[in-house]
Backbone as XML, in Angstrom:
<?xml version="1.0"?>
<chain id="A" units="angstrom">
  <residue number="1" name="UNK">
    <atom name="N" x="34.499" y="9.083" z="56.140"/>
    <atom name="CA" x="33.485" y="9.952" z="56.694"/>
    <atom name="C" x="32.571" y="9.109" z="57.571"/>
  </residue>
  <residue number="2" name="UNK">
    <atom name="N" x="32.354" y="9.475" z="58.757"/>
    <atom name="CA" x="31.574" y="8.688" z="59.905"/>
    <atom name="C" x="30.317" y="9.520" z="59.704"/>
  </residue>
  <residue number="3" name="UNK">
    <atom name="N" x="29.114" y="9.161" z="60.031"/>
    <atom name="CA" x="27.705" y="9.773" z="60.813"/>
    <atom name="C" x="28.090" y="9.432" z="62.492"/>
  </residue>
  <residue number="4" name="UNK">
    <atom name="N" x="27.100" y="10.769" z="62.930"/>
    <atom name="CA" x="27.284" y="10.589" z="64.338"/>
    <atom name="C" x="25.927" y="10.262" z="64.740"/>
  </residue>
  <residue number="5" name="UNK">
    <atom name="N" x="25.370" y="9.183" z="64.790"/>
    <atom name="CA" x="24.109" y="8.875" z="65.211"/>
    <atom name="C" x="23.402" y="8.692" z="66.448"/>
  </residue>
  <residue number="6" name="UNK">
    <atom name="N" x="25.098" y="8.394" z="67.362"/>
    <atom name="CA" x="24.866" y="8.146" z="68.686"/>
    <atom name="C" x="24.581" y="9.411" z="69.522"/>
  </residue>
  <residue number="7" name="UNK">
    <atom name="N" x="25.071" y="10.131" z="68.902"/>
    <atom name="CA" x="25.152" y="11.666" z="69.492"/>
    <atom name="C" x="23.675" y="12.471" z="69.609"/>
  </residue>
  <residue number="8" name="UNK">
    <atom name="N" x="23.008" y="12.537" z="70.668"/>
    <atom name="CA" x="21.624" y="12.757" z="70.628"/>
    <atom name="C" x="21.830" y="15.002" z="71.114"/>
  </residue>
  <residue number="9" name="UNK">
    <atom name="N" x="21.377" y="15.615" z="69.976"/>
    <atom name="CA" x="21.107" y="16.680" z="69.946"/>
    <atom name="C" x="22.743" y="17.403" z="70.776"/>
  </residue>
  <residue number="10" name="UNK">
    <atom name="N" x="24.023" y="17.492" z="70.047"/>
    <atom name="CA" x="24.796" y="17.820" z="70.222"/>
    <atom name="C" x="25.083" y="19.617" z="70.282"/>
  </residue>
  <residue number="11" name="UNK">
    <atom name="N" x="25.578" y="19.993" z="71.173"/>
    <atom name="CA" x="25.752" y="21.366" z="71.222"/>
    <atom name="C" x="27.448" y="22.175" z="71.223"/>
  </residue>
  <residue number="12" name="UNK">
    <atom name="N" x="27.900" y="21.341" z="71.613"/>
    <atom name="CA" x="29.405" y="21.452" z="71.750"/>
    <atom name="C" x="30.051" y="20.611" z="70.833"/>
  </residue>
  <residue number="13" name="UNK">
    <atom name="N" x="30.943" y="20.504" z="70.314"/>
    <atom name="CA" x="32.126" y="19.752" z="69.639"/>
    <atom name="C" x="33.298" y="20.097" z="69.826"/>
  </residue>
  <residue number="14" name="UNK">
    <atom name="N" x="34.808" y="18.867" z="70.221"/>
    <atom name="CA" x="36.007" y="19.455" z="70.571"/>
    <atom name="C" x="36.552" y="18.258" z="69.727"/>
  </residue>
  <residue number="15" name="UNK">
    <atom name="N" x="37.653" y="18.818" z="69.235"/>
    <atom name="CA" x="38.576" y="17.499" z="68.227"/>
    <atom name="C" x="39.997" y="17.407" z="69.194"/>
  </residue>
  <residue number="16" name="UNK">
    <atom name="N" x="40.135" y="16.500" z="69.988"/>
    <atom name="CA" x="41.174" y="16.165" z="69.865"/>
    <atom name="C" x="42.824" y="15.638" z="69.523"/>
  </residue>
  <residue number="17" name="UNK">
    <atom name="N" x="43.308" y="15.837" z="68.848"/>
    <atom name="CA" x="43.825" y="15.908" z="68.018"/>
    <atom name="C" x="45.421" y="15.125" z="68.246"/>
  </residue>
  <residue number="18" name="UNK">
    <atom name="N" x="45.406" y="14.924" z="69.565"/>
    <atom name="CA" x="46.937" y="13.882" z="69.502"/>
    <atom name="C" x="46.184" y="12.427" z="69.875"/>
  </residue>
  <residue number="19" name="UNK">
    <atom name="N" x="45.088" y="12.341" z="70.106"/>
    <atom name="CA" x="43.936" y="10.976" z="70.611"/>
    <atom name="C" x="43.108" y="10.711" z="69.114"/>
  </residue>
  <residue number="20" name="UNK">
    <atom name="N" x="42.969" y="11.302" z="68.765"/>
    <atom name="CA" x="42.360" y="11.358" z="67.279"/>
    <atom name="C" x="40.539" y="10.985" z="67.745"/>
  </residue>
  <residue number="21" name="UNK">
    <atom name="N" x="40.613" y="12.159" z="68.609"/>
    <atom name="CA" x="38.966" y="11.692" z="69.261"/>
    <atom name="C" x="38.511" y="12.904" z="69.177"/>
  </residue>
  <residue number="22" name="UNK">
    <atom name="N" x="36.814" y="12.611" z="69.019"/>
    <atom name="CA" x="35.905" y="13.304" z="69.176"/>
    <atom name="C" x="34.973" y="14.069" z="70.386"/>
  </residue>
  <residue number="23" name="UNK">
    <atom name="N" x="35.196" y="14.769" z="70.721"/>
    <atom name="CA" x="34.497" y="14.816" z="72.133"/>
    <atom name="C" x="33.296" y="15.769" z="72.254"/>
  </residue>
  <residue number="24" name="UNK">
    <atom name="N" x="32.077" y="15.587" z="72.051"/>
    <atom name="CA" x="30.721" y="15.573" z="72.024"/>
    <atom name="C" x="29.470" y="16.188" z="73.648"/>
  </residue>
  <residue number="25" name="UNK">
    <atom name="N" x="29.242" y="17.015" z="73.186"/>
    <atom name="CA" x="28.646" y="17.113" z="74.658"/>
    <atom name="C" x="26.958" y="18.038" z="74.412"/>
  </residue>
  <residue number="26" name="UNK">
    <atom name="N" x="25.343" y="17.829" z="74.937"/>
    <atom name="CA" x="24.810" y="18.093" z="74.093"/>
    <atom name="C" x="23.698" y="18.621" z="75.627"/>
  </residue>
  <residue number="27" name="UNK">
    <atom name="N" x="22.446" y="18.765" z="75.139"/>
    <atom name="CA" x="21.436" y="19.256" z="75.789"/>
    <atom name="C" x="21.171" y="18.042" z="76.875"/>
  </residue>
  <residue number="28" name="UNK">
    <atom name="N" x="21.380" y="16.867" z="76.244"/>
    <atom name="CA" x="20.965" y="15.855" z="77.437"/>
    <atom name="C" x="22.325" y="15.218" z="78.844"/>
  </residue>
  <residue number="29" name="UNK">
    <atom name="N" x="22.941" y="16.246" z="78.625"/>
    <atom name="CA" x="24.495" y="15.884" z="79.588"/>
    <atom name="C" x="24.863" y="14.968" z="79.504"/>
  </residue>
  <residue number="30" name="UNK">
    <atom name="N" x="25.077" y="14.285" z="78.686"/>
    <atom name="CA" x="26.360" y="12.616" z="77.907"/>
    <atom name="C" x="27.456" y="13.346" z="77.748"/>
  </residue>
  <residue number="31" name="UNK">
    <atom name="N" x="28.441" y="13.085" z="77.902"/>
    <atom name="CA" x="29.613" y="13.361" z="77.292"/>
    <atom name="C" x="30.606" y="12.120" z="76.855"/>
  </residue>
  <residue number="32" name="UNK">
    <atom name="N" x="30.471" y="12.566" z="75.206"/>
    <atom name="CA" x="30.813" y="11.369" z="74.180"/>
    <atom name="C" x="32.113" y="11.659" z="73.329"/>
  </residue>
  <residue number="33" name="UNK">
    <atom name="N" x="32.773" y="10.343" z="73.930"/>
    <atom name="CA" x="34.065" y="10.460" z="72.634"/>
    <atom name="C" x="33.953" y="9.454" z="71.520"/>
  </residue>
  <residue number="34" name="UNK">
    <atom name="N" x="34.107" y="10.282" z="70.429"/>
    <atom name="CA" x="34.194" y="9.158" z="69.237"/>
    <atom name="C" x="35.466" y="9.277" z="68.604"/>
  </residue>
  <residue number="35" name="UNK">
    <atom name="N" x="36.052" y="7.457" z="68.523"/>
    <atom name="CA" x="37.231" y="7.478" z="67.654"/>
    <atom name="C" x="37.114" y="7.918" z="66.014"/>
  </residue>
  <residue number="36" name="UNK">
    <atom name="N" x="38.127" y="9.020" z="65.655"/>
    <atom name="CA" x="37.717" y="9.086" z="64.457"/>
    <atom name="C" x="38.301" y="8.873" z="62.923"/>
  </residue>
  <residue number="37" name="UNK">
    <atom name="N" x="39.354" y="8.087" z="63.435"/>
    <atom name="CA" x="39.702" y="6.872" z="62.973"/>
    <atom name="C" x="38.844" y="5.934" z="62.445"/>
  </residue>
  <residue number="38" name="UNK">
    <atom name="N" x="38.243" y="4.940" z="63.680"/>
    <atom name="CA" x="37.587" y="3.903" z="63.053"/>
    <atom name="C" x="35.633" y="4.127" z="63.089"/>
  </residue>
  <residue number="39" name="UNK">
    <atom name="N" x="35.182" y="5.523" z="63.739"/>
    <atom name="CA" x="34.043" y="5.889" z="63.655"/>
    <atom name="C" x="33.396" y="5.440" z="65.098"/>
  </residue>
  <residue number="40" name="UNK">
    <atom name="N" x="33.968" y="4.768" z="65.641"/>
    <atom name="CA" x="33.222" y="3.584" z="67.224"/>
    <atom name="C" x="33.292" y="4.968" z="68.777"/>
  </residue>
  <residue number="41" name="UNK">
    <atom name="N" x="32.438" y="4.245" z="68.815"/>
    <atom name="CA" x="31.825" y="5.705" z="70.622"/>
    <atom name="C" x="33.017" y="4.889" z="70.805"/>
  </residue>
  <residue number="42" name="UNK">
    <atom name="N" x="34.008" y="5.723" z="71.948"/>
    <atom name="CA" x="34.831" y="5.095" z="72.297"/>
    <atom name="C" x="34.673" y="4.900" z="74.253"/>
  </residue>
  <residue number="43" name="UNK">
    <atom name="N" x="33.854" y="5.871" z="74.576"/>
    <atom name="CA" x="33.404" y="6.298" z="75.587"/>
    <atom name="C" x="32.081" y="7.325" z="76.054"/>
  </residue>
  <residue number="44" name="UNK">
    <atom name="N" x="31.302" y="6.948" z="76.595"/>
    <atom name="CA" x="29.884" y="7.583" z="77.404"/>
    <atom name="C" x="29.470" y="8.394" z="78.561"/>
  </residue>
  <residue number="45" name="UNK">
    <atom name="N" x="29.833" y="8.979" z="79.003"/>
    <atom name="CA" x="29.618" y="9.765" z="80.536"/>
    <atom name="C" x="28.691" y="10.292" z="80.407"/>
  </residue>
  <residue number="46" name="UNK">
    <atom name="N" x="28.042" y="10.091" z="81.922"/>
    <atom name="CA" x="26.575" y="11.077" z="81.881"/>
    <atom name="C" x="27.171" y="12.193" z="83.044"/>
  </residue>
  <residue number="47" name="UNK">
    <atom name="N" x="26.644" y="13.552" z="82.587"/>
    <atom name="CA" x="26.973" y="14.590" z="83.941"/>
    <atom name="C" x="26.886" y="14.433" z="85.302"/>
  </residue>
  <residue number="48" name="UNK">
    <atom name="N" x="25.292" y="13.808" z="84.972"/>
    <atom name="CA" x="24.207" y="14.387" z="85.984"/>
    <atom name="C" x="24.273" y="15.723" z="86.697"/>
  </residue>
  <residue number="49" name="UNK">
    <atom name="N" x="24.794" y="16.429" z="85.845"/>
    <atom name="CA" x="24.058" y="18.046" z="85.847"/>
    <atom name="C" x="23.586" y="18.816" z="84.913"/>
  </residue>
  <residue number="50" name="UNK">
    <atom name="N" x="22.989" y="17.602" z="84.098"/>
    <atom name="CA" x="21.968" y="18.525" z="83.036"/>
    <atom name="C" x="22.680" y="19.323" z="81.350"/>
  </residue>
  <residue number="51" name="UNK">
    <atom name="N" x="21.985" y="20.077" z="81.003"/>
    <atom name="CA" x="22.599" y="20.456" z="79.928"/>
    <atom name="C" x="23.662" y="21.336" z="80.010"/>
  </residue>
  <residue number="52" name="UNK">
    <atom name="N" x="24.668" y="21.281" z="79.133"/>
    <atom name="CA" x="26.435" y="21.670" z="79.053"/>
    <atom name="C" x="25.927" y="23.056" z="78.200"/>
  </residue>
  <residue number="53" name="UNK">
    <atom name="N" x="26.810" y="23.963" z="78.810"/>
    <atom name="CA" x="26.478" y="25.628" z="77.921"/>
    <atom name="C" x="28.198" y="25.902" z="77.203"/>
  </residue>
  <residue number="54" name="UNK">
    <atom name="N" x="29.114" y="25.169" z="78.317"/>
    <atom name="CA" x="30.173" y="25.649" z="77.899"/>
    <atom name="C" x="31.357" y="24.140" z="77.641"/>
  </residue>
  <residue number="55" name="UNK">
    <atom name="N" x="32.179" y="24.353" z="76.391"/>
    <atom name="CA" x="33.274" y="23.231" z="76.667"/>
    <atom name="C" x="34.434" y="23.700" z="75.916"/>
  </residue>
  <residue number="56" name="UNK">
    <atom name="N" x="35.605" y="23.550" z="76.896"/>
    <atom name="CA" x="36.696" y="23.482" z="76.123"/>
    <atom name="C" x="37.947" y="22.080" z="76.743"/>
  </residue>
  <residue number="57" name="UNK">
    <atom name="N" x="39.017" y="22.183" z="76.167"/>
    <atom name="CA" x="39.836" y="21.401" z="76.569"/>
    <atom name="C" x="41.231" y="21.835" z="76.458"/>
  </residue>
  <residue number="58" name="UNK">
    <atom name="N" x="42.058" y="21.153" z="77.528"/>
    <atom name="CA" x="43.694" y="20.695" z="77.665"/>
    <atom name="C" x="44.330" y="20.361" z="76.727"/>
  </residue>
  <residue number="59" name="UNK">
    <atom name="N" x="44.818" y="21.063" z="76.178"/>
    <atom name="CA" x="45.555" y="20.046" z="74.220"/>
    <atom name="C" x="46.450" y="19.567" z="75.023"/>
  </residue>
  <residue number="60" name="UNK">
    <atom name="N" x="47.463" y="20.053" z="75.964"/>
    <atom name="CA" x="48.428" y="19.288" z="76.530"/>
    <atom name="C" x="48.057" y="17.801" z="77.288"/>
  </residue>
  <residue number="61" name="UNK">
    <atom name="N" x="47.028" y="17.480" z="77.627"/>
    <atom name="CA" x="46.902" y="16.237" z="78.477"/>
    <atom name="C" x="45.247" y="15.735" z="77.815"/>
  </residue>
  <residue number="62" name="UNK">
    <atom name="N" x="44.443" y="16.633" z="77.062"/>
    <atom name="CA" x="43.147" y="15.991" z="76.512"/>
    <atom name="C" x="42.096" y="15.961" z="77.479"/>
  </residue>
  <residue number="63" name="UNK">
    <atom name="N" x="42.399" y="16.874" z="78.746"/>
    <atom name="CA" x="40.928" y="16.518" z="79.649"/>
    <atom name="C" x="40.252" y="18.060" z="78.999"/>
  </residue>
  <residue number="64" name="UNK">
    <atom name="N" x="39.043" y="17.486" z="78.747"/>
    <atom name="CA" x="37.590" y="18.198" z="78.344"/>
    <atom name="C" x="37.159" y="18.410" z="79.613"/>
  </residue>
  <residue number="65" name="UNK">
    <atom name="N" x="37.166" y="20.216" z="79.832"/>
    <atom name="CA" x="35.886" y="20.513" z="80.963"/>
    <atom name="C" x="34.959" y="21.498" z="80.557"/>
  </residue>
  <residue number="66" name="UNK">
    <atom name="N" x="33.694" y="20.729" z="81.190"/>
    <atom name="CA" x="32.316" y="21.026" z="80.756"/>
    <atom name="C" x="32.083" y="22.060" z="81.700"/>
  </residue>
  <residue number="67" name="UNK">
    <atom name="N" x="31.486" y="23.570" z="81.496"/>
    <atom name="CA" x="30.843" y="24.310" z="82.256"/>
    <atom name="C" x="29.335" y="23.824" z="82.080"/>
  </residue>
  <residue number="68" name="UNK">
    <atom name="N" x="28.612" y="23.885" z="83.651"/>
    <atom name="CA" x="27.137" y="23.763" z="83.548"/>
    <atom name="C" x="26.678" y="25.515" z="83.927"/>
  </residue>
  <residue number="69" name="UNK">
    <atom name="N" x="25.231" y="25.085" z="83.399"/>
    <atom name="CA" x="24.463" y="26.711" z="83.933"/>
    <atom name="C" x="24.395" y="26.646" z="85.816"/>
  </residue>
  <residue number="70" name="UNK">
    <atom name="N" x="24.535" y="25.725" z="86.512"/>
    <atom name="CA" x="24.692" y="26.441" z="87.975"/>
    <atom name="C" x="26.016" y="26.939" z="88.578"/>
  </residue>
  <residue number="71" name="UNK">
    <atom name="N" x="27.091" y="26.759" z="87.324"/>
    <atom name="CA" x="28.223" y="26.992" z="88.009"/>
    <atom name="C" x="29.238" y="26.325" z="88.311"/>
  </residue>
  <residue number="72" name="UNK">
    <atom name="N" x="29.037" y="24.968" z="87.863"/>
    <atom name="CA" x="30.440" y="24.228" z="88.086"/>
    <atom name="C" x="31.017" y="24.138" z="86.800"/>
  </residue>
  <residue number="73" name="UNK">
    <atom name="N" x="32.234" y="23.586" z="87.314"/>
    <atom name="CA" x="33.073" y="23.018" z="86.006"/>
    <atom name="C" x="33.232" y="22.008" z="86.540"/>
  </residue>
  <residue number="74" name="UNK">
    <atom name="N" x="33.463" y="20.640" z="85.497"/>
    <atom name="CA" x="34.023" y="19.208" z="85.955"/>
    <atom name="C" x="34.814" y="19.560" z="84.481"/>
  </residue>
  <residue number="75" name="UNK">
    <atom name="N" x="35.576" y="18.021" z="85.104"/>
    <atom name="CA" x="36.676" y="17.925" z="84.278"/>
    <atom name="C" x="36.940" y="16.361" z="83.864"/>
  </residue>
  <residue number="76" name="UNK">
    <atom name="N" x="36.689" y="15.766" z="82.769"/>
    <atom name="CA" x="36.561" y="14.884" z="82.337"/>
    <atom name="C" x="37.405" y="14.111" z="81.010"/>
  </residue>
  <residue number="77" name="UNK">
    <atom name="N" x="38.041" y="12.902" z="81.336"/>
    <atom name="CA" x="38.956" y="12.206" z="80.401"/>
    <atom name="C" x="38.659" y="10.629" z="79.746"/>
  </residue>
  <residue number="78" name="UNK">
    <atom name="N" x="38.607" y="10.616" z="78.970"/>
    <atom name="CA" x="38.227" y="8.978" z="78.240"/>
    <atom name="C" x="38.072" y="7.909" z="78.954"/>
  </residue>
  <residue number="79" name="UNK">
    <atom name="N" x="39.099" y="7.614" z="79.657"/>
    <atom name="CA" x="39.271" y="6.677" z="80.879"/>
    <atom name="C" x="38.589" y="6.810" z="81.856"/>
  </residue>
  <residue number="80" name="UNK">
    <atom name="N" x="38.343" y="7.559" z="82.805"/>
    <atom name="CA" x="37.448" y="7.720" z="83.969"/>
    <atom name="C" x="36.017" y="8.209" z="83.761"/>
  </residue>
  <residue number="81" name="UNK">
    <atom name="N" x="35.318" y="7.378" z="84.873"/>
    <atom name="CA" x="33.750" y="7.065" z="84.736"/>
    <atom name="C" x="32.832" y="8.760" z="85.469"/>
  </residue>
  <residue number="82" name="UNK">
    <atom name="N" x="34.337" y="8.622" z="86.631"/>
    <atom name="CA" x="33.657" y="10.254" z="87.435"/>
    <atom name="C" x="34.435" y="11.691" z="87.500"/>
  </residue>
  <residue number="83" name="UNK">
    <atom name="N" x="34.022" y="12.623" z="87.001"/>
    <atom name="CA" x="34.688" y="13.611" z="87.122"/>
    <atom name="C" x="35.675" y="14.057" z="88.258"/>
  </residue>
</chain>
């Protein structure tokens, strides 16, 4: 059992499930994967568009996309820094 401490005021949660990751997304637009396996952030992204209303994900390939309130979607994966 991990605590998620890093995770500041979380609103979304997605389990990945062939990555065995956590993917985290909250009022302050971080978007956080935690291994949950060994408990360690495995990765950090900031939006810079503010707070996330909507998230789902790709089970086939694992990219998480975040809806914001003006209307976009990005689309975001462990490895890469920019949507």
């Amino acid at each position: 059992l991990h605590c998620l401490r890093q995770h500041v005021e979380p609103t979304r949660l997605s389990f990945l499930p062939y990555h065995f990751l956590l993917a985290a997304v909250g009022k302050t637009g971080y978007l956080k994967y935690q291994d949950t396996s060994t408990g360690e952030l495995v990765s950090e992204h900031r939006t810079k568009l503010g707070a996330c209303d909507v998230m789902a994900q790709n089970t086939t390939n694992g990219v998480i996309h975040l809806g914001h309130g003006n209307g976009v979607v990005t689309l975001w994966s462990p490895a890469m820094s920019t949507p």
